[in-house]
Amino acid sequence: MTLLALASAGLAVGCVFVGWTLLRLPVDGGMVADPGTGGSLVLEAADGEAFAARGVLRGDAITADRLPRRLADAVIAIEDRRFYEHGGIDPRGVLRAALRNATAGRTREGASTITQQLARLLYLSQERTLARKAQELLIAVWLERQLSKDEILARYLSSAYFGAGAWGADAAARRYFGKAAGDLSLAEAAMLAGLVRAPSQLAPTRNPEGARQRAGLVLTAMVETGRATQADAAAARDAPVALRTPPEMVPGRGYFADWVEAETRRQVGPVPVDVMVRTTLDPALQDIAERVVGSALDREGTRAKVGQAALVALSHDGAVLAAVGGRDYGASQFNRVTQARRQPGSLFKLFVYGAALEAGWQPDTSVVDQPVRIGTWEPQNFGGRYRGRTTLRDAFAQSINTVAVQVSEAVGRNRVIEVAKRLGVRSELASVPSIALGSTEVTLLEMAGAFAGVASGSRVEPYVLRAVRARDRPLYSRAEPGIGGGQTAPVLTPAARAGLLDLLLAVVRDGTGRAAQLPRPVAGKTGTTQDNRDAWFVGFTADVVVAVWVGNDDNTPTNNVTGGTLPANIWRAFVSEADRVKTATAQAAAVARPVPPGAAGRPPQATAPSAPPAMPPRPAVRGQAVVLDTGTLRVAGQVVRLGGVIGFSGEPARDMALYLAGREVICEPADAGTHRCKVGDRDLSEVVLFNGGGRAARDAEASLQRAEDQAREASRGLWAAW
């Protein structure tokens, strides 16, 4: 009687426990990604190389009628050998796993069935308690009664996490190997099957050797269960598994990736599917930017009391080639290129002088550096000195504050603001006297875009996206950029732009930006704010616009850092190293290209000028020049061909345009309808050939042939690729 009572009591307790367990089943605690979660973004550089992935990768659902057989066999072999035989719970499997793990001295085989794992994934959290285990067993039995074995397996493969943001087998196959789950090789299937027990630890992007070893265990299990032959397993072990996947996020790429992700969602809205995003990123330039910024801060940050720096590099049409948003993405995800609003200081004088030049002022216009008082405000020059009478060019090059304020007041602050807006500044600009000295806040990207507008002649909107595509359709494609990113309307009058180029070249040649000098023309401007809290340098060459800012997030002063010191040094280091990489790449490409017969030592792409034929020679043509190519100019409305030069368009012509900007060219008629032109006391044909901007014509005189030989020996200009 006592035994019967005890048994009855035990049964009652068991029933109560089962009932209590059923009542407490949580149906929303699983690991499966929220079905409403958007798809993933795989980010590609401009050359198509993937460099990052963002979001949850979804892939396609696995269905019972289209099971990826190799992967299914691999998962069953390593996770649940008797999957097709048990009813959701496998006591024999538990015993076998315990014995094998004890023999191996480590956890080699799991005890939970695939059905139990699916129960956890769909309905339960990963809490390890007796009640939760009981719930798992009950749900597993229920699932076995509701679904076929293949349906259970398909749902499991669609729900399991495989690491690196990939939920489901198809997502994992695409994430790691760039293919659908049904196309996996045996070696690839074994590697994926090995991930489900420790996806974060064994993800091949993080632990390729661990993933490979685990795949070997899966292949052994497949042979033991008859799901693979010895020969097939041996071949799979010997077959190298090639990952086609973005690497784990490099910290410096994080700023660019955040920017791209936000811009993608702005352009295409919510992304319900996995998409590939082609960006403007140049990986080589990005590496250089990260290295240069990091090295400068490591070397000089403490002494200079500078805690942060940012750099952005644009092509002339606005494509963002590289961006470093701060010193350490891991420590701060705040992007100082796009998000930080800081006072630009004298950098803002670009707009002041642009407005003046549009109003008819000239670089040689005489101005007076003298004390200025507007109300109670008295702007001061750096160093507290006044120079008296000077030119607009020198005042800009030396960044004289009192002249900038006088110019701003003379042309009108609203006109200055209008020029800034036209060049792409979107921040609010207060119409106060100190606006001439950059007292209102802007972003580094806005200033980079404004300088790009001067460089290109048209308004430039910096951009990071080229295309967004799902597997089955394009979602976004940027129109092929033309001048100024597809906009042809000039952002400044031709005379004002030419004048600004003159002024910007003078800054680097003779003024506060001398630290940014290169062996080729550089146009730029420094900026420094009160108490040296912000220091900027933005400059451009014929092919790139680069903006640099240094300072502190808490706005504390630096140790006398000006735009012409640390920022200009960072700028020069970046562009110099980028030039070396570009030259090395061009040389490698040249080695791979055959040289046409008779063209040894000369670039095969050189062609005769495509510019309009020269007009009949006139006595001495003089004025500012428009460069058609490096052998052809338009001066005072007349097309002028340089004697002895076969010209090139493209980058050499842009370099030449920077060199000539704002300068008077004097051209004397020569033979065969050509001219010999001078800039100052220098023969322009000789300048072009000495700098590798063109080729010497067959009938070029000896001095021009020598200039070409010197350029070739020094690997300058177009000879850098040969």
PDB file of C-alpha atoms in Angstrom, residues 409-550:
ATOM      1  CA  GLU A 409      32.569  93.309 -45.724  1.00  0.00           C
ATOM      2  CA  ALA A 410      33.271  94.949 -49.072  1.00  0.00           C
ATOM      3  CA  VAL A 411      31.636  92.282 -51.245  1.00  0.00           C
ATOM      4  CA  GLY A 412      28.925  91.477 -48.690  1.00  0.00           C
ATOM      5  CA  ARG A 413      28.577  88.570 -46.269  1.00  0.00           C
ATOM      6  CA  ASN A 414      25.465  87.298 -48.003  1.00  0.00           C
ATOM      7  CA  ARG A 415      27.425  87.034 -51.231  1.00  0.00           C
ATOM      8  CA  VAL A 416      30.125  85.047 -49.408  1.00  0.00           C
ATOM      9  CA  ILE A 417      27.473  82.714 -47.985  1.00  0.00           C
ATOM     10  CA  GLU A 418      25.912  82.314 -51.434  1.00  0.00           C
ATOM     11  CA  VAL A 419      29.264  81.224 -52.904  1.00  0.00           C
ATOM     12  CA  ALA A 420      29.754  78.738 -50.053  1.00  0.00           C
ATOM     13  CA  LYS A 421      26.303  77.258 -50.646  1.00  0.00           C
ATOM     14  CA  ARG A 422      26.924  77.085 -54.379  1.00  0.00           C
ATOM     15  CA  LEU A 423      30.109  75.120 -53.716  1.00  0.00           C
ATOM     16  CA  GLY A 424      28.200  72.599 -51.596  1.00  0.00           C
ATOM     17  CA  VAL A 425      28.263  73.792 -47.970  1.00  0.00           C
ATOM     18  CA  ARG A 426      24.975  72.737 -46.392  1.00  0.00           C
ATOM     19  CA  SER A 427      25.602  73.746 -42.784  1.00  0.00           C
ATOM     20  CA  GLU A 428      23.867  76.828 -41.427  1.00  0.00           C
ATOM     21  CA  LEU A 429      26.072  79.900 -41.925  1.00  0.00           C
ATOM     22  CA  ALA A 430      25.534  82.936 -39.732  1.00  0.00           C
ATOM     23  CA  SER A 431      25.866  86.321 -41.440  1.00  0.00           C
ATOM     24  CA  VAL A 432      28.220  87.833 -38.869  1.00  0.00           C
ATOM     25  CA  PRO A 433      31.518  89.676 -39.415  1.00  0.00           C
ATOM     26  CA  SER A 434      33.565  86.741 -38.117  1.00  0.00           C
ATOM     27  CA  ILE A 435      32.214  84.472 -40.869  1.00  0.00           C
ATOM     28  CA  ALA A 436      35.166  85.651 -42.959  1.00  0.00           C
ATOM     29  CA  LEU A 437      37.454  83.852 -40.511  1.00  0.00           C
ATOM     30  CA  GLY A 438      35.445  80.637 -40.397  1.00  0.00           C
ATOM     31  CA  SER A 439      33.547  81.137 -37.139  1.00  0.00           C
ATOM     32  CA  THR A 440      30.572  78.981 -38.228  1.00  0.00           C
ATOM     33  CA  GLU A 441      30.825  75.195 -38.129  1.00  0.00           C
ATOM     34  CA  VAL A 442      31.072  72.875 -41.129  1.00  0.00           C
ATOM     35  CA  THR A 443      32.083  69.270 -41.782  1.00  0.00           C
ATOM     36  CA  LEU A 444      35.317  68.060 -43.306  1.00  0.00           C
ATOM     37  CA  LEU A 445      33.337  66.460 -46.124  1.00  0.00           C
ATOM     38  CA  GLU A 446      31.639  69.758 -46.989  1.00  0.00           C
ATOM     39  CA  MET A 447      35.003  71.482 -47.310  1.00  0.00           C
ATOM     40  CA  ALA A 448      36.446  68.637 -49.369  1.00  0.00           C
ATOM     41  CA  GLY A 449      33.473  68.871 -51.732  1.00  0.00           C
ATOM     42  CA  ALA A 450      33.842  72.654 -52.016  1.00  0.00           C
ATOM     43  CA  PHE A 451      37.511  72.384 -52.981  1.00  0.00           C
ATOM     44  CA  ALA A 452      36.605  69.634 -55.451  1.00  0.00           C
ATOM     45  CA  GLY A 453      34.152  72.082 -56.999  1.00  0.00           C
ATOM     46  CA  VAL A 454      36.976  74.573 -57.546  1.00  0.00           C
ATOM     47  CA  ALA A 455      39.227  71.825 -58.940  1.00  0.00           C
ATOM     48  CA  SER A 456      36.593  70.516 -61.380  1.00  0.00           C
ATOM     49  CA  GLY A 457      34.797  73.752 -62.159  1.00  0.00           C
ATOM     50  CA  SER A 458      31.362  72.296 -61.348  1.00  0.00           C
ATOM     51  CA  ARG A 459      29.441  71.599 -58.155  1.00  0.00           C
ATOM     52  CA  VAL A 460      30.573  68.338 -56.594  1.00  0.00           C
ATOM     53  CA  GLU A 461      28.477  66.150 -54.303  1.00  0.00           C
ATOM     54  CA  PRO A 462      30.776  63.603 -52.629  1.00  0.00           C
ATOM     55  CA  TYR A 463      29.437  60.056 -52.964  1.00  0.00           C
ATOM     56  CA  VAL A 464      30.339  56.562 -51.748  1.00  0.00           C
ATOM     57  CA  LEU A 465      27.879  54.371 -53.712  1.00  0.00           C
ATOM     58  CA  ARG A 466      28.242  53.197 -57.280  1.00  0.00           C
ATOM     59  CA  ALA A 467      25.656  50.405 -57.364  1.00  0.00           C
ATOM     60  CA  VAL A 468      23.424  48.273 -55.150  1.00  0.00           C
ATOM     61  CA  ARG A 469      22.126  44.961 -56.417  1.00  0.00           C
ATOM     62  CA  ALA A 470      20.205  41.991 -55.141  1.00  0.00           C
ATOM     63  CA  ARG A 471      20.948  38.587 -56.647  1.00  0.00           C
ATOM     64  CA  ASP A 472      18.082  38.913 -59.102  1.00  0.00           C
ATOM     65  CA  ARG A 473      17.913  42.635 -59.888  1.00  0.00           C
ATOM     66  CA  PRO A 474      19.649  46.017 -59.616  1.00  0.00           C
ATOM     67  CA  LEU A 475      18.337  48.293 -56.870  1.00  0.00           C
ATOM     68  CA  TYR A 476      20.437  51.402 -57.471  1.00  0.00           C
ATOM     69  CA  SER A 477      23.026  52.536 -59.981  1.00  0.00           C
ATOM     70  CA  ARG A 478      24.772  55.866 -60.039  1.00  0.00           C
ATOM     71  CA  ALA A 479      24.782  57.554 -63.409  1.00  0.00           C
ATOM     72  CA  GLU A 480      28.162  57.532 -65.106  1.00  0.00           C
ATOM     73  CA  PRO A 481      29.815  60.674 -63.728  1.00  0.00           C
ATOM     74  CA  GLY A 482      30.808  63.470 -65.993  1.00  0.00           C
ATOM     75  CA  ILE A 483      32.358  66.773 -65.077  1.00  0.00           C
ATOM     76  CA  GLY A 484      31.500  67.569 -61.480  1.00  0.00           C
ATOM     77  CA  GLY A 485      29.734  64.253 -60.903  1.00  0.00           C
ATOM     78  CA  GLY A 486      27.423  64.608 -63.855  1.00  0.00           C
ATOM     79  CA  GLN A 487      26.662  68.321 -63.467  1.00  0.00           C
ATOM     80  CA  THR A 488      27.929  70.569 -66.230  1.00  0.00           C
ATOM     81  CA  ALA A 489      26.846  73.988 -64.967  1.00  0.00           C
ATOM     82  CA  PRO A 490      29.929  75.928 -63.787  1.00  0.00           C
ATOM     83  CA  VAL A 491      29.891  76.629 -60.071  1.00  0.00           C
ATOM     84  CA  LEU A 492      32.045  79.760 -60.460  1.00  0.00           C
ATOM     85  CA  THR A 493      32.599  82.147 -63.314  1.00  0.00           C
ATOM     86  CA  PRO A 494      35.633  81.117 -65.389  1.00  0.00           C
ATOM     87  CA  ALA A 495      37.540  84.224 -64.292  1.00  0.00           C
ATOM     88  CA  ALA A 496      36.782  83.611 -60.597  1.00  0.00           C
ATOM     89  CA  ARG A 497      37.820  79.966 -60.838  1.00  0.00           C
ATOM     90  CA  ALA A 498      41.056  80.857 -62.601  1.00  0.00           C
ATOM     91  CA  GLY A 499      41.738  83.466 -59.931  1.00  0.00           C
ATOM     92  CA  LEU A 500      41.066  81.017 -57.109  1.00  0.00           C
ATOM     93  CA  LEU A 501      43.414  78.464 -58.675  1.00  0.00           C
ATOM     94  CA  ASP A 502      46.060  81.193 -58.771  1.00  0.00           C
ATOM     95  CA  LEU A 503      45.507  81.981 -55.085  1.00  0.00           C
ATOM     96  CA  LEU A 504      45.423  78.331 -53.990  1.00  0.00           C
ATOM     97  CA  LEU A 505      48.628  77.547 -55.855  1.00  0.00           C
ATOM     98  CA  ALA A 506      50.273  80.545 -54.169  1.00  0.00           C
ATOM     99  CA  VAL A 507      49.378  79.175 -50.710  1.00  0.00           C
ATOM    100  CA  VAL A 508      51.444  76.039 -51.308  1.00  0.00           C
ATOM    101  CA  ARG A 509      54.114  77.660 -53.430  1.00  0.00           C
ATOM    102  CA  ASP A 510      54.831  80.718 -51.245  1.00  0.00           C
ATOM    103  CA  GLY A 511      52.451  80.802 -48.289  1.00  0.00           C
ATOM    104  CA  THR A 512      51.209  78.974 -45.204  1.00  0.00           C
ATOM    105  CA  GLY A 513      50.851  75.620 -47.021  1.00  0.00           C
ATOM    106  CA  ARG A 514      54.481  75.156 -48.088  1.00  0.00           C
ATOM    107  CA  ALA A 515      54.715  71.935 -46.068  1.00  0.00           C
ATOM    108  CA  ALA A 516      52.357  70.325 -48.615  1.00  0.00           C
ATOM    109  CA  GLN A 517      54.628  70.920 -51.592  1.00  0.00           C
ATOM    110  CA  LEU A 518      55.156  68.075 -54.080  1.00  0.00           C
ATOM    111  CA  PRO A 519      57.213  67.774 -57.264  1.00  0.00           C
ATOM    112  CA  ARG A 520      54.039  68.720 -59.162  1.00  0.00           C
ATOM    113  CA  PRO A 521      51.504  71.540 -58.822  1.00  0.00           C
ATOM    114  CA  VAL A 522      49.476  71.570 -55.589  1.00  0.00           C
ATOM    115  CA  ALA A 523      46.638  73.964 -54.808  1.00  0.00           C
ATOM    116  CA  GLY A 524      45.389  74.214 -51.251  1.00  0.00           C
ATOM    117  CA  LYS A 525      44.520  76.219 -48.160  1.00  0.00           C
ATOM    118  CA  THR A 526      45.312  76.026 -44.467  1.00  0.00           C
ATOM    119  CA  GLY A 527      42.864  76.689 -41.667  1.00  0.00           C
ATOM    120  CA  THR A 528      43.486  77.263 -37.951  1.00  0.00           C
ATOM    121  CA  THR A 529      40.927  78.314 -35.342  1.00  0.00           C
ATOM    122  CA  GLN A 530      41.224  80.347 -32.158  1.00  0.00           C
ATOM    123  CA  ASP A 531      43.591  78.889 -29.548  1.00  0.00           C
ATOM    124  CA  ASN A 532      44.631  76.289 -32.126  1.00  0.00           C
ATOM    125  CA  ARG A 533      41.600  74.137 -31.342  1.00  0.00           C
ATOM    126  CA  ASP A 534      41.199  73.020 -34.965  1.00  0.00           C
ATOM    127  CA  ALA A 535      43.777  72.726 -37.724  1.00  0.00           C
ATOM    128  CA  TRP A 536      42.914  71.952 -41.348  1.00  0.00           C
ATOM    129  CA  PHE A 537      44.556  71.528 -44.701  1.00  0.00           C
ATOM    130  CA  VAL A 538      42.575  70.895 -47.867  1.00  0.00           C
ATOM    131  CA  GLY A 539      44.402  70.641 -51.163  1.00  0.00           C
ATOM    132  CA  PHE A 540      44.204  69.101 -54.594  1.00  0.00           C
ATOM    133  CA  THR A 541      46.363  67.972 -57.455  1.00  0.00           C
ATOM    134  CA  ALA A 542      45.360  67.157 -61.006  1.00  0.00           C
ATOM    135  CA  ASP A 543      43.792  63.861 -59.917  1.00  0.00           C
ATOM    136  CA  VAL A 544      42.748  63.957 -56.244  1.00  0.00           C
ATOM    137  CA  VAL A 545      41.282  66.238 -53.561  1.00  0.00           C
ATOM    138  CA  VAL A 546      42.359  65.501 -49.977  1.00  0.00           C
ATOM    139  CA  ALA A 547      41.053  67.140 -46.796  1.00  0.00           C
ATOM    140  CA  VAL A 548      42.672  66.725 -43.362  1.00  0.00           C
ATOM    141  CA  TRP A 549      41.531  67.894 -39.922  1.00  0.00           C
ATOM    142  CA  VAL A 550      43.245  67.473 -36.556  1.00  0.00           C
TER     143      VAL A 550
END
